[in-house]
Coordinates of N, CA and C in Angstrom, one line a residue:
X600 N -26.0 35.4 -18.7 CA -24.8 34.9 -18.1 C -24.0 36.0 -17.4
X601 N -23.8 35.9 -16.1 CA -23.1 37.0 -15.4 C -21.7 37.1 -15.8
X602 N -21.0 35.9 -15.9 CA -19.6 35.9 -16.2 C -19.4 35.3 -17.6
X603 N -18.4 35.9 -18.3 CA -18.2 35.7 -19.7 C -17.2 34.5 -20.0
X604 N -17.7 33.3 -19.8 CA -17.0 32.1 -20.1 C -17.4 31.6 -21.5
X605 N -16.5 31.0 -22.3 CA -16.7 30.6 -23.6 C -17.1 29.1 -23.6
X606 N -18.2 28.7 -24.1 CA -18.6 27.3 -24.2 C -17.6 26.5 -25.0
X607 N -17.1 25.4 -24.5 CA -16.2 24.6 -25.2 C -14.7 24.9 -24.9
X608 N -14.5 26.0 -24.3 CA -13.1 26.4 -24.0 C -12.6 25.8 -22.6
X609 N -11.3 25.8 -22.4 CA -10.7 25.2 -21.2 C -10.4 26.2 -20.2
X610 N -10.6 25.9 -18.9 CA -10.3 26.7 -17.8 C -9.9 25.9 -16.6
X611 N -8.8 26.4 -15.9 CA -8.5 25.8 -14.7 C -9.3 26.5 -13.6
X612 N -9.3 25.9 -12.4 CA -10.0 26.5 -11.3 C -9.5 27.9 -11.0
X613 N -8.1 28.1 -11.1 CA -7.5 29.4 -10.8 C -8.0 30.4 -11.9
X614 N -8.1 30.0 -13.1 CA -8.6 30.9 -14.2 C -10.0 31.3 -14.0
X615 N -10.8 30.3 -13.5 CA -12.2 30.6 -13.2 C -12.3 31.7 -12.1
X616 N -11.5 31.5 -11.1 CA -11.5 32.4 -9.9 C -11.1 33.8 -10.4
X617 N -10.1 33.9 -11.3 CA -9.7 35.2 -11.8 C -10.8 35.9 -12.6
X618 N -11.4 35.1 -13.5 CA -12.4 35.7 -14.3 C -13.7 36.2 -13.6
X619 N -14.0 35.6 -12.4 CA -15.1 36.0 -11.7 C -14.8 37.0 -10.6
X620 N -13.5 37.4 -10.5 CA -13.1 38.4 -9.6 C -13.0 38.0 -8.2
X621 N -12.7 36.7 -8.0 CA -12.5 36.2 -6.6 C -11.3 36.9 -6.0
X622 N -11.4 37.3 -4.7 CA -10.3 38.0 -4.0 C -9.0 37.2 -3.8
X623 N -9.1 35.9 -3.9 CA -7.9 35.0 -3.7 C -7.9 34.0 -4.9
X624 N -7.6 34.5 -6.1 CA -7.7 33.6 -7.3 C -6.6 32.5 -7.3
X625 N -5.5 32.7 -6.7 CA -4.4 31.7 -6.7 C -4.5 30.6 -5.6
X626 N -5.5 30.8 -4.7 CA -5.6 29.9 -3.6 C -6.6 28.8 -4.0
X627 N -6.2 27.6 -4.3 CA -7.0 26.5 -4.6 C -7.0 25.4 -3.5
X628 N -8.0 25.4 -2.8 CA -8.1 24.5 -1.6 C -9.5 24.7 -1.0
X629 N -9.7 23.9 0.1 CA -11.0 24.1 0.7 C -12.1 23.8 -0.2
X630 N -13.2 24.6 -0.2 CA -14.4 24.3 -1.0 C -14.1 24.4 -2.5
X631 N -13.1 25.2 -2.9 CA -12.8 25.3 -4.3 C -12.0 24.1 -4.8
X632 N -11.6 23.3 -4.0 CA -10.9 22.1 -4.4 C -11.8 20.9 -4.5
X633 N -13.1 21.1 -4.3 CA -14.1 20.0 -4.3 C -14.9 20.1 -5.6
X634 N -16.0 19.4 -5.7 CA -16.8 19.3 -6.9 C -17.7 20.5 -7.3
X635 N -18.0 21.3 -6.3 CA -18.9 22.5 -6.6 C -18.8 23.5 -5.4
X636 N -19.0 24.7 -5.8 CA -19.0 25.8 -4.8 C -19.8 27.0 -5.3
X637 N -19.8 28.1 -4.6 CA -20.6 29.2 -5.0 C -19.8 30.5 -4.8
X638 N -20.2 31.6 -5.5 CA -19.6 32.9 -5.4 C -20.5 33.9 -6.1
X639 N -20.8 34.9 -5.3 CA -21.7 36.0 -5.8 C -23.0 35.5 -6.4
X640 N -23.6 34.6 -5.6 CA -24.9 34.1 -6.0 C -24.9 33.3 -7.3
X641 N -23.8 32.7 -7.6 CA -23.7 31.8 -8.7 C -23.0 30.5 -8.2
X642 N -23.3 29.4 -8.9 CA -22.7 28.1 -8.5 C -21.8 27.6 -9.6
X643 N -20.8 26.9 -9.2 CA -19.8 26.4 -10.1 C -19.6 24.9 -9.9
X644 N -19.9 24.1 -10.9 CA -19.7 22.7 -10.8 C -18.5 22.3 -11.6
X645 N -17.6 21.6 -10.9 CA -16.4 21.0 -11.6 C -16.5 19.5 -11.5
X646 N -17.0 18.9 -12.6 CA -17.3 17.5 -12.6 C -16.3 16.6 -13.2
X647 N -15.8 15.6 -12.6 CA -15.0 14.5 -13.2 C -16.0 13.6 -13.9
X648 N -15.7 13.3 -15.2 CA -16.5 12.4 -15.9 C -15.7 11.1 -16.1
X649 N -16.2 10.1 -15.4 CA -15.5 8.8 -15.5 C -14.1 8.7 -14.8
X650 N -13.9 9.6 -13.8 CA -12.7 9.6 -13.1 C -12.9 10.0 -11.7
X651 N -12.2 9.4 -10.7 CA -12.3 9.8 -9.3 C -11.8 11.2 -9.1
X652 N -12.4 11.9 -8.1 CA -12.0 13.2 -7.8 C -10.8 13.3 -6.8
X653 N -10.5 14.5 -6.4 CA -9.4 14.6 -5.5 C -9.6 13.9 -4.1
X654 N -10.9 13.9 -3.7 CA -11.2 13.3 -2.4 C -11.4 11.7 -2.6
X655 N -11.3 11.2 -3.8 CA -11.4 9.8 -4.0 C -12.8 9.3 -4.3
X656 N -13.8 10.3 -4.2 CA -15.2 9.9 -4.5 C -15.3 9.6 -6.0
X657 N -15.9 8.4 -6.3 CA -15.9 8.0 -7.7 C -17.4 7.7 -8.1
X658 N -18.2 8.8 -8.1 CA -19.5 8.7 -8.5 C -19.6 8.7 -10.1
X659 N -20.5 7.9 -10.7 CA -20.4 7.7 -12.1 C -21.0 8.8 -12.9
X660 N -20.4 10.0 -12.8 CA -20.9 11.1 -13.7 C -20.7 10.7 -15.1
X661 N -21.7 11.1 -16.0 CA -21.6 10.7 -17.4 C -22.0 12.0 -18.2
X662 N -21.4 12.1 -19.3 CA -21.7 13.2 -20.2 C -22.2 12.6 -21.5
X663 N -23.5 12.8 -21.8 CA -24.1 12.2 -23.0 C -25.4 12.9 -23.3
X664 N -25.7 12.9 -24.6 CA -27.0 13.5 -25.1 C -27.1 15.0 -24.7
X665 N -25.9 15.7 -24.7 CA -25.9 17.1 -24.4 C -26.4 17.3 -22.9
X666 N -26.2 16.4 -22.1 CA -26.6 16.4 -20.7 C -25.5 15.9 -19.8
X667 N -25.4 16.3 -18.6 CA -24.5 15.8 -17.6 C -25.3 15.0 -16.5
X668 N -25.1 13.7 -16.4 CA -25.7 12.9 -15.4 C -24.7 12.9 -14.2
X669 N -25.1 13.7 -13.2 CA -24.2 14.2 -12.2 C -24.7 13.8 -10.8
X670 N -23.7 13.5 -9.9 CA -24.0 13.1 -8.5 C -23.5 14.2 -7.5
X671 N -24.2 14.5 -6.5 CA -23.8 15.4 -5.5 C -22.8 14.7 -4.5
X672 N -22.3 15.5 -3.6 CA -21.5 14.9 -2.5 C -22.4 13.9 -1.7
X673 N -21.8 12.8 -1.2 CA -22.6 11.7 -0.7 C -23.5 12.0 0.5
X674 N -23.2 13.0 1.2 CA -24.0 13.3 2.4 C -25.2 14.2 2.1
X675 N -25.3 14.7 0.9 CA -26.3 15.7 0.6 C -27.5 15.1 0.0
X676 N -28.7 15.8 0.3 CA -30.0 15.4 -0.2 C -30.7 16.6 -0.9
X677 N -31.9 16.3 -1.4 CA -32.7 17.4 -2.0 C -33.0 18.5 -1.0
X678 N -32.9 18.2 0.3 CA -33.2 19.2 1.4 C -31.9 20.0 1.8
X679 N -30.8 19.6 1.3 CA -29.5 20.4 1.6 C -29.6 21.8 0.9
X680 N -29.3 22.8 1.6 CA -29.5 24.2 1.1 C -28.8 24.4 -0.3
X681 N -27.6 23.9 -0.4 CA -26.8 24.1 -1.6 C -27.6 23.4 -2.8
X682 N -28.0 22.2 -2.6 CA -28.7 21.5 -3.7 C -30.1 22.2 -4.0
X683 N -30.8 22.6 -2.9 CA -32.1 23.3 -3.1 C -31.8 24.5 -4.0
X684 N -30.8 25.3 -3.6 CA -30.5 26.5 -4.4 C -30.2 26.2 -5.9
X685 N -29.3 25.2 -6.0 CA -28.9 24.9 -7.4 C -30.0 24.4 -8.3
X686 N -31.0 23.8 -7.7 CA -32.1 23.3 -8.5 C -33.3 24.3 -8.6
X687 N -33.2 25.4 -7.9 CA -34.3 26.3 -7.9 C -34.6 27.1 -9.1
X688 N -33.5 27.2 -10.0 CA -33.7 28.1 -11.2 C -33.4 29.5 -10.9
X689 N -33.1 29.9 -9.7 CA -32.8 31.3 -9.3 C -31.4 31.7 -9.3
X690 N -30.5 30.7 -9.6 CA -29.1 31.0 -9.6 C -28.5 30.5 -10.9
X691 N -27.4 31.2 -11.4 CA -26.7 30.6 -12.6 C -25.8 29.5 -12.1
X692 N -25.8 28.4 -12.9 CA -25.0 27.2 -12.6 C -24.0 27.0 -13.7
X693 N -22.8 27.3 -13.4 CA -21.7 27.2 -14.4 C -21.1 25.8 -14.3
X694 N -21.2 25.0 -15.4 CA -20.8 23.6 -15.4 C -19.5 23.4 -16.2
X695 N -18.5 22.8 -15.5 CA -17.2 22.5 -16.2 C -17.0 21.0 -16.0
X696 N -16.4 20.3 -17.0 CA -16.1 18.9 -16.9 C -14.7 18.6 -17.4
X697 N -14.2 17.5 -16.9 CA -12.9 16.9 -17.4 C -13.0 15.4 -17.3
X698 N -12.2 14.8 -18.1 CA -12.1 13.3 -18.1 C -10.9 12.7 -17.3
X699 N -9.9 13.6 -17.1 CA -8.7 13.1 -16.4 C -8.6 14.0 -15.1
X700 N -8.7 13.3 -14.0 CA -8.7 14.0 -12.7 C -7.3 14.7 -12.4
X701 N -6.3 14.3 -13.2 CA -4.9 14.9 -13.0 C -4.8 16.2 -13.8
X702 N -5.7 16.4 -14.7 CA -5.6 17.6 -15.6 C -6.3 18.7 -14.9
X703 N -5.6 19.9 -14.8 CA -6.1 21.0 -14.1 C -7.2 21.8 -14.9
X704 N -7.2 21.4 -16.2 CA -8.1 22.1 -17.1 C -9.5 21.4 -17.2
X705 N -10.5 22.2 -17.2 CA -11.9 21.8 -17.4 C -12.5 22.4 -18.6
X706 N -13.4 21.7 -19.3 CA -14.2 22.3 -20.4 C -15.4 23.0 -19.9
X707 N -15.7 24.2 -20.3 CA -16.9 24.9 -19.9 C -18.0 24.4 -20.8
X708 N -19.1 23.8 -20.2 CA -20.2 23.3 -21.0 C -21.4 24.2 -21.2
X709 N -21.5 25.2 -20.3 CA -22.6 26.2 -20.4 C -23.3 26.3 -19.0
X710 N -24.3 27.2 -19.0 CA -25.1 27.3 -17.8 C -26.0 26.1 -17.7
X711 N -26.2 25.5 -16.5 CA -27.0 24.3 -16.4 C -28.4 24.6 -15.9
X712 N -29.3 23.7 -16.3 CA -30.7 23.7 -15.8 C -31.0 22.3 -15.5
X713 N -32.0 22.1 -14.6 CA -32.3 20.7 -14.2 C -33.3 20.1 -15.2
X714 N -32.9 19.0 -15.8 CA -33.8 18.2 -16.6 C -34.6 17.1 -15.9
X715 N -33.9 16.5 -14.9 CA -34.5 15.4 -14.2 C -33.6 15.2 -12.9
X716 N -34.2 14.5 -11.9 CA -33.4 14.2 -10.7 C -34.0 13.0 -10.0
X717 N -33.1 12.4 -9.1 CA -33.5 11.3 -8.3 C -33.2 11.8 -6.8
X718 N -34.1 11.6 -5.9 CA -34.0 12.0 -4.5 C -33.3 10.9 -3.7
X719 N -32.0 10.8 -3.9 CA -31.2 9.8 -3.2 C -30.0 10.5 -2.5
X720 N -29.2 9.7 -1.8 CA -28.0 10.2 -1.2 C -26.9 9.4 -1.8
X721 N -26.0 10.0 -2.7 CA -26.0 11.4 -3.2 C -27.2 11.6 -4.1
X722 N -27.6 12.9 -4.2 CA -28.6 13.3 -5.2 C -28.1 13.1 -6.6
X723 N -28.9 12.6 -7.5 CA -28.6 12.4 -8.9 C -29.4 13.4 -9.7
X724 N -28.7 14.3 -10.4 CA -29.3 15.3 -11.2 C -28.9 15.2 -12.6
X725 N -29.8 15.3 -13.6 CA -29.5 15.4 -15.0 C -29.5 16.9 -15.4
X726 N -28.3 17.4 -15.7 CA -28.2 18.8 -16.1 C -28.3 19.0 -17.6
X727 N -29.1 19.9 -18.1 CA -29.0 20.3 -19.5 C -28.2 21.5 -19.6
X728 N -27.8 21.9 -20.8 CA -26.9 23.1 -20.9 C -27.6 24.2 -21.8
X729 N -27.5 25.4 -21.4 CA -27.9 26.5 -22.2 C -26.8 26.7 -23.2
X730 N -27.1 26.9 -24.5 CA -26.1 27.1 -25.5 C -26.0 28.5 -25.9
X731 N -26.4 29.4 -25.1 CA -26.3 30.9 -25.4 C -26.1 31.6 -24.1
X732 N -25.9 32.9 -24.1 CA -25.8 33.7 -22.9 C -27.1 34.0 -22.3
X733 N -28.2 33.7 -22.9 CA -29.5 34.0 -22.4 C -29.8 32.9 -21.3
X734 N -30.3 33.4 -20.2 CA -30.6 32.5 -19.1 C -32.1 32.1 -19.2
X735 N -32.4 31.2 -20.1 CA -33.8 30.8 -20.4 C -33.9 29.4 -20.0
X736 N -34.6 29.1 -18.9 CA -34.8 27.7 -18.4 C -36.0 27.1 -19.1
X737 N -35.8 26.0 -19.8 CA -37.0 25.3 -20.4 C -37.9 24.8 -19.3
X738 N -39.2 25.0 -19.5 CA -40.2 24.6 -18.5 C -40.7 23.2 -18.6
X739 N -41.1 22.6 -17.5 CA -41.8 21.4 -17.5 C -41.0 20.1 -17.5
X740 N -39.7 20.2 -17.4 CA -38.9 19.0 -17.5 C -39.2 18.1 -16.3
X741 N -39.2 18.6 -15.1 CA -39.3 17.8 -13.9 C -40.7 17.2 -13.8
X742 N -41.7 18.0 -14.3 CA -43.1 17.6 -14.0 C -43.7 16.7 -15.1
X743 N -43.4 17.1 -16.4 CA -44.2 16.5 -17.5 C -43.4 15.4 -18.2
X744 N -42.1 15.3 -18.0 CA -41.4 14.2 -18.7 C -41.2 13.0 -17.8
X745 N -41.4 11.8 -18.4 CA -41.1 10.6 -17.7 C -39.5 10.5 -17.5
X746 N -39.1 10.0 -16.4 CA -37.6 9.8 -16.2 C -37.1 9.0 -17.3
X747 N -36.0 9.4 -17.9 CA -35.2 8.6 -18.9 C -33.8 8.4 -18.2
X748 N -33.5 7.1 -18.1 CA -32.3 6.7 -17.4 C -31.2 6.3 -18.4
X749 N -30.0 6.6 -18.1 CA -28.9 6.2 -18.9 C -28.6 4.7 -18.7
X750 N -28.6 3.9 -19.7 CA -28.4 2.5 -19.6 C -27.2 2.0 -20.5
X751 N -26.8 0.8 -20.2 CA -25.8 0.2 -21.1 C -24.5 0.9 -21.0
X752 N -24.1 1.5 -19.9 CA -22.8 2.2 -19.7 C -21.7 1.1 -19.9
X753 N -21.0 1.1 -21.0 CA -20.0 0.1 -21.3 C -18.7 0.4 -20.5
X754 N -18.2 -0.7 -19.8 CA -17.0 -0.5 -19.1 C -16.0 -1.6 -19.6
X755 N -14.7 -1.2 -19.6 CA -13.7 -2.1 -20.1 C -13.2 -3.0 -18.9
X756 N -13.2 -4.3 -19.1 CA -12.6 -5.2 -18.1 C -12.1 -6.4 -18.9
X757 N -11.7 -7.4 -18.2 CA -11.2 -8.6 -18.9 C -12.3 -9.1 -19.9
X758 N -13.5 -9.0 -19.5 CA -14.7 -9.3 -20.4 C -15.6 -8.1 -20.3
X759 N -16.1 -7.6 -21.5 CA -17.0 -6.5 -21.5 C -18.2 -6.8 -20.7
X760 N -18.6 -5.9 -19.8 CA -19.8 -6.1 -19.0 C -20.6 -4.8 -19.2
X761 N -21.9 -4.9 -18.8 CA -22.8 -3.7 -19.0 C -23.5 -3.4 -17.6
X762 N -23.4 -2.1 -17.3 CA -24.1 -1.7 -16.1 C -25.6 -1.4 -16.3
X763 N -26.4 -1.9 -15.4 CA -27.8 -1.7 -15.5 C -28.3 -0.8 -14.4
X764 N -29.0 0.3 -14.7 CA -29.3 1.3 -13.8 C -30.4 0.9 -12.8
X765 N -30.1 0.9 -11.5 CA -31.1 0.5 -10.5 C -32.2 1.5 -10.5
X766 N -32.0 2.8 -10.8 CA -33.1 3.7 -10.8 C -34.2 3.4 -11.8
X767 N -33.7 2.9 -13.0 CA -34.6 2.5 -14.0 C -35.5 1.3 -13.6
X768 N -34.8 0.3 -12.9 CA -35.6 -0.8 -12.4 C -36.6 -0.4 -11.4
X769 N -36.3 0.5 -10.5 CA -37.2 0.9 -9.5 C -38.4 1.7 -10.1
X770 N -38.1 2.5 -11.1 CA -39.2 3.2 -11.8 C -40.2 2.2 -12.5
X771 N -39.6 1.2 -13.1 CA -40.4 0.2 -13.8 C -41.3 -0.5 -12.8
X772 N -40.8 -0.9 -11.7 CA -41.6 -1.7 -10.7 C -42.6 -0.8 -10.0
X773 N -42.2 0.5 -9.8 CA -43.2 1.4 -9.2 C -44.5 1.5 -10.1
X774 N -44.3 1.4 -11.4 CA -45.4 1.5 -12.4 C -46.1 0.2 -12.5
X775 N -45.4 -0.9 -12.7 CA -46.0 -2.2 -13.0 C -46.4 -3.1 -11.8
X776 N -45.6 -2.9 -10.7 CA -45.8 -3.8 -9.6 C -44.9 -5.0 -9.8
X777 N -45.2 -6.1 -9.0 CA -44.3 -7.2 -8.9 C -44.9 -8.5 -9.5
X778 N -46.0 -8.4 -10.3 CA -46.5 -9.5 -11.0 C -45.8 -9.7 -12.3
X779 N -45.6 -10.9 -12.7 CA -45.0 -11.2 -14.0 C -46.0 -10.8 -15.1
X780 N -45.5 -10.0 -16.1 CA -46.4 -9.5 -17.1 C -46.7 -10.6 -18.1
X781 N -46.0 -11.7 -18.1 CA -46.3 -12.9 -19.0 C -47.3 -13.8 -18.4
X782 N -47.0 -14.3 -17.1 CA -47.9 -15.3 -16.5 C -48.6 -14.9 -15.3
X783 N -48.4 -13.6 -14.8 CA -49.0 -13.0 -13.7 C -48.6 -13.6 -12.4
X784 N -47.5 -14.4 -12.3 CA -47.1 -15.0 -11.1 C -46.5 -13.9 -10.1
X785 N -46.9 -14.0 -8.8 CA -46.4 -13.0 -7.8 C -45.8 -13.8 -6.7
X786 N -44.5 -13.6 -6.4 CA -43.8 -14.3 -5.4 C -44.3 -14.2 -4.0
X787 N -44.7 -13.0 -3.7 CA -45.2 -12.7 -2.3 C -46.5 -13.5 -2.1
X788 N -47.4 -13.6 -3.1 CA -48.6 -14.3 -3.0 C -48.4 -15.8 -2.8
X789 N -47.3 -16.3 -3.4 CA -47.0 -17.8 -3.3 C -46.1 -18.1 -2.1
X790 N -45.1 -17.3 -1.8 CA -44.1 -17.6 -0.8 C -44.3 -16.8 0.5
X791 N -45.1 -15.8 0.5 CA -45.3 -15.0 1.7 C -44.2 -13.9 1.7
X792 N -43.8 -13.5 3.0 CA -42.9 -12.4 3.2 C -41.5 -12.6 2.5
X793 N -41.1 -13.9 2.4 CA -39.8 -14.1 1.8 C -39.8 -13.8 0.3
X794 N -40.9 -13.8 -0.3 CA -41.0 -13.5 -1.7 C -41.4 -12.0 -2.0
X795 N -41.5 -11.2 -1.0 CA -42.0 -9.8 -1.2 C -41.0 -9.1 -2.0
X796 N -41.5 -8.4 -3.0 CA -40.8 -7.5 -3.9 C -39.6 -8.2 -4.7
X797 N -39.8 -9.5 -4.9 CA -38.9 -10.3 -5.7 C -39.5 -10.4 -7.1
X798 N -38.7 -10.1 -8.1 CA -39.1 -10.3 -9.5 C -37.9 -9.9 -10.4
X799 N -37.8 -10.5 -11.6 CA -36.8 -10.0 -12.5 C -37.3 -8.9 -13.3
X800 N -36.5 -8.1 -13.9 CA -36.8 -7.0 -14.8 C -36.2 -7.3 -16.2
X801 N -37.0 -7.4 -17.2 CA -36.5 -7.7 -18.5 C -36.3 -6.5 -19.4
X802 N -35.2 -6.3 -20.0 CA -34.9 -5.2 -20.9 C -35.4 -5.7 -22.3
X803 N -36.4 -5.1 -22.9 CA -36.9 -5.5 -24.2 C -35.9 -5.1 -25.3
X804 N -35.0 -4.2 -25.0 CA -33.9 -3.9 -25.9 C -32.7 -4.7 -25.3
X805 N -32.0 -5.6 -26.0 CA -30.9 -6.3 -25.4 C -29.7 -5.4 -25.4
X806 N -29.4 -4.8 -24.2 CA -28.3 -3.8 -24.2 C -26.9 -4.3 -24.5
X807 N -26.7 -5.6 -24.4 CA -25.4 -6.1 -24.7 C -25.2 -6.1 -26.2
X808 N -26.2 -5.9 -27.0 CA -26.0 -5.9 -28.5 C -25.9 -4.4 -29.0
X809 N -26.0 -3.5 -28.1 CA -26.0 -2.1 -28.5 C -24.6 -1.5 -28.5
X810 N -23.8 -1.8 -27.5 CA -22.4 -1.4 -27.5 C -22.2 0.1 -27.2
X811 N -23.2 0.8 -26.7 CA -23.1 2.2 -26.4 C -24.1 2.6 -25.3
X812 N -24.0 3.8 -24.7 CA -24.9 4.3 -23.8 C -26.2 4.7 -24.5
X813 N -27.3 4.5 -23.9 CA -28.6 5.1 -24.5 C -29.5 5.4 -23.3
X814 N -30.5 6.2 -23.7 CA -31.5 6.6 -22.7 C -32.7 5.6 -22.7
X815 N -33.1 5.1 -21.5 CA -34.1 4.1 -21.5 C -35.4 4.7 -20.8
X816 N -36.5 4.3 -21.4 CA -37.8 4.7 -20.8 C -38.2 3.5 -20.0
X817 N -38.3 3.6 -18.6 CA -38.5 2.5 -17.8 C -39.9 1.9 -17.9
X818 N -40.8 2.6 -18.5 CA -42.2 2.1 -18.7 C -42.3 1.3 -20.0
X819 N -41.7 1.9 -21.1 CA -41.8 1.3 -22.4 C -40.8 0.2 -22.6
X820 N -39.6 0.3 -22.1 CA -38.5 -0.6 -22.4 C -38.3 -1.7 -21.4
X821 N -38.8 -1.6 -20.2 CA -38.6 -2.6 -19.1 C -39.9 -3.2 -18.7
X822 N -39.9 -4.5 -18.4 CA -41.1 -5.2 -17.9 C -40.7 -6.2 -16.8
X823 N -41.5 -6.3 -15.7 CA -41.3 -7.3 -14.7 C -41.7 -8.7 -15.2
X824 N -40.8 -9.7 -15.0 CA -41.1 -11.0 -15.4 C -40.5 -12.0 -14.4
X825 N -41.2 -13.1 -14.2 CA -40.7 -14.1 -13.3 C -39.4 -14.8 -13.9
X826 N -38.6 -15.5 -13.1 CA -37.4 -16.1 -13.6 C -37.7 -17.2 -14.7
X827 N -38.8 -17.9 -14.5 CA -39.1 -18.9 -15.6 C -39.4 -18.3 -16.9
X828 N -40.3 -17.3 -16.9 CA -40.6 -16.6 -18.2 C -39.4 -15.9 -18.7
X829 N -38.6 -15.3 -17.8 CA -37.3 -14.7 -18.3 C -36.4 -15.6 -19.0
X830 N -36.3 -16.8 -18.4 CA -35.4 -17.8 -19.0 C -36.0 -18.2 -20.4
X831 N -37.3 -18.4 -20.5 CA -37.9 -18.7 -21.8 C -37.7 -17.6 -22.8
X832 N -37.8 -16.4 -22.4 CA -37.6 -15.2 -23.3 C -36.2 -15.3 -23.9
X833 N -35.2 -15.7 -23.1 CA -33.8 -15.7 -23.6 C -33.4 -17.1 -24.1
X834 N -34.3 -18.0 -24.3 CA -34.0 -19.4 -24.8 C -33.6 -19.3 -26.3
X835 N -33.9 -18.2 -26.9 CA -33.6 -18.0 -28.3 C -32.8 -16.7 -28.5
X836 N -31.9 -16.7 -29.5 CA -31.3 -15.4 -29.9 C -31.7 -15.1 -31.3
X837 N -32.3 -14.0 -31.6 CA -32.7 -12.9 -30.7 C -33.8 -13.4 -29.8
X838 N -33.9 -12.8 -28.6 CA -34.8 -13.2 -27.6 C -36.3 -13.2 -28.1
X839 N -37.1 -14.0 -27.5 CA -38.5 -14.0 -27.8 C -39.1 -12.7 -27.2
X840 N -40.1 -12.2 -27.8 CA -40.8 -11.0 -27.2 C -41.8 -11.4 -26.1
X841 N -42.2 -10.5 -25.3 CA -43.2 -10.8 -24.3 C -44.5 -11.2 -24.9
X842 N -44.8 -10.6 -26.0 CA -46.0 -11.0 -26.7 C -46.0 -12.5 -27.2
X843 N -44.8 -12.9 -27.6 CA -44.7 -14.3 -28.1 C -44.8 -15.3 -26.9
X844 N -44.2 -14.9 -25.8 CA -44.3 -15.8 -24.6 C -45.7 -15.9 -24.1
X845 N -46.4 -14.8 -24.1 CA -47.9 -14.8 -23.8 C -48.7 -15.8 -24.7
X846 N -48.3 -15.7 -26.0 CA -49.0 -16.6 -26.9 C -48.7 -18.1 -26.6
X847 N -47.5 -18.4 -26.3 CA -47.1 -19.8 -25.9 C -48.0 -20.2 -24.7
X848 N -48.1 -19.3 -23.7 CA -48.9 -19.7 -22.5 C -50.4 -19.9 -22.8
X849 N -50.9 -19.1 -23.8 CA -52.3 -19.3 -24.2 C -52.6 -20.6 -24.8
X850 N -51.6 -21.3 -25.4 CA -51.8 -22.5 -26.1 C -51.8 -23.7 -25.1
X851 N -51.3 -23.6 -23.9 CA -51.2 -24.7 -23.0 C -52.4 -24.8 -22.1

């Protein structure tokens, strides 16, 4: 770690600039007023967690499982030089977070390394944190691990509702395709173009019963099912398993 920040301690942007020897530490504006910037071949992320930033961008950054589920600026992709540099492992990434966008203080979480990512606009990166001053990047996260998506993000409203991650759905369908795993029905085969890529995705863990965020394996935890089979699965509480529905179909 090039700069001596203390993990878990609070820093304002001005304090960060002073500690890294920036020539204009008291000037907070421009790129230093946004979500991330660079100085002396290091990158600094200032992430709002569950709060809109100064520019009004309200990407759903989440802090969970000692990881930051983070979104880039909306116009950037994996091919943007800044994002490419940040993900390369060749630069120190200093990560600071806050929950209140009006608070000037951020918590220093540690040096970041890429655990996973999605190539969208904005780019979605899962950052892990080094818990020491040693810059040792764990190997193989992007290649060898299946994507784990954060599911069940509970939000307060007049009635509690649960957010379902579209990335997890897409990963499930990329693996299984669009045939119902219970009855093998395919909408495109039956209805033609209008039925192309139409299918429900069933969560084998009922996220409304969990009441917290959790990491979901889109291959193990999600399955494509047609609306009829999906309705039958949920005809009982707790829901029938896919195995049970298949057994019902074998009897008719």
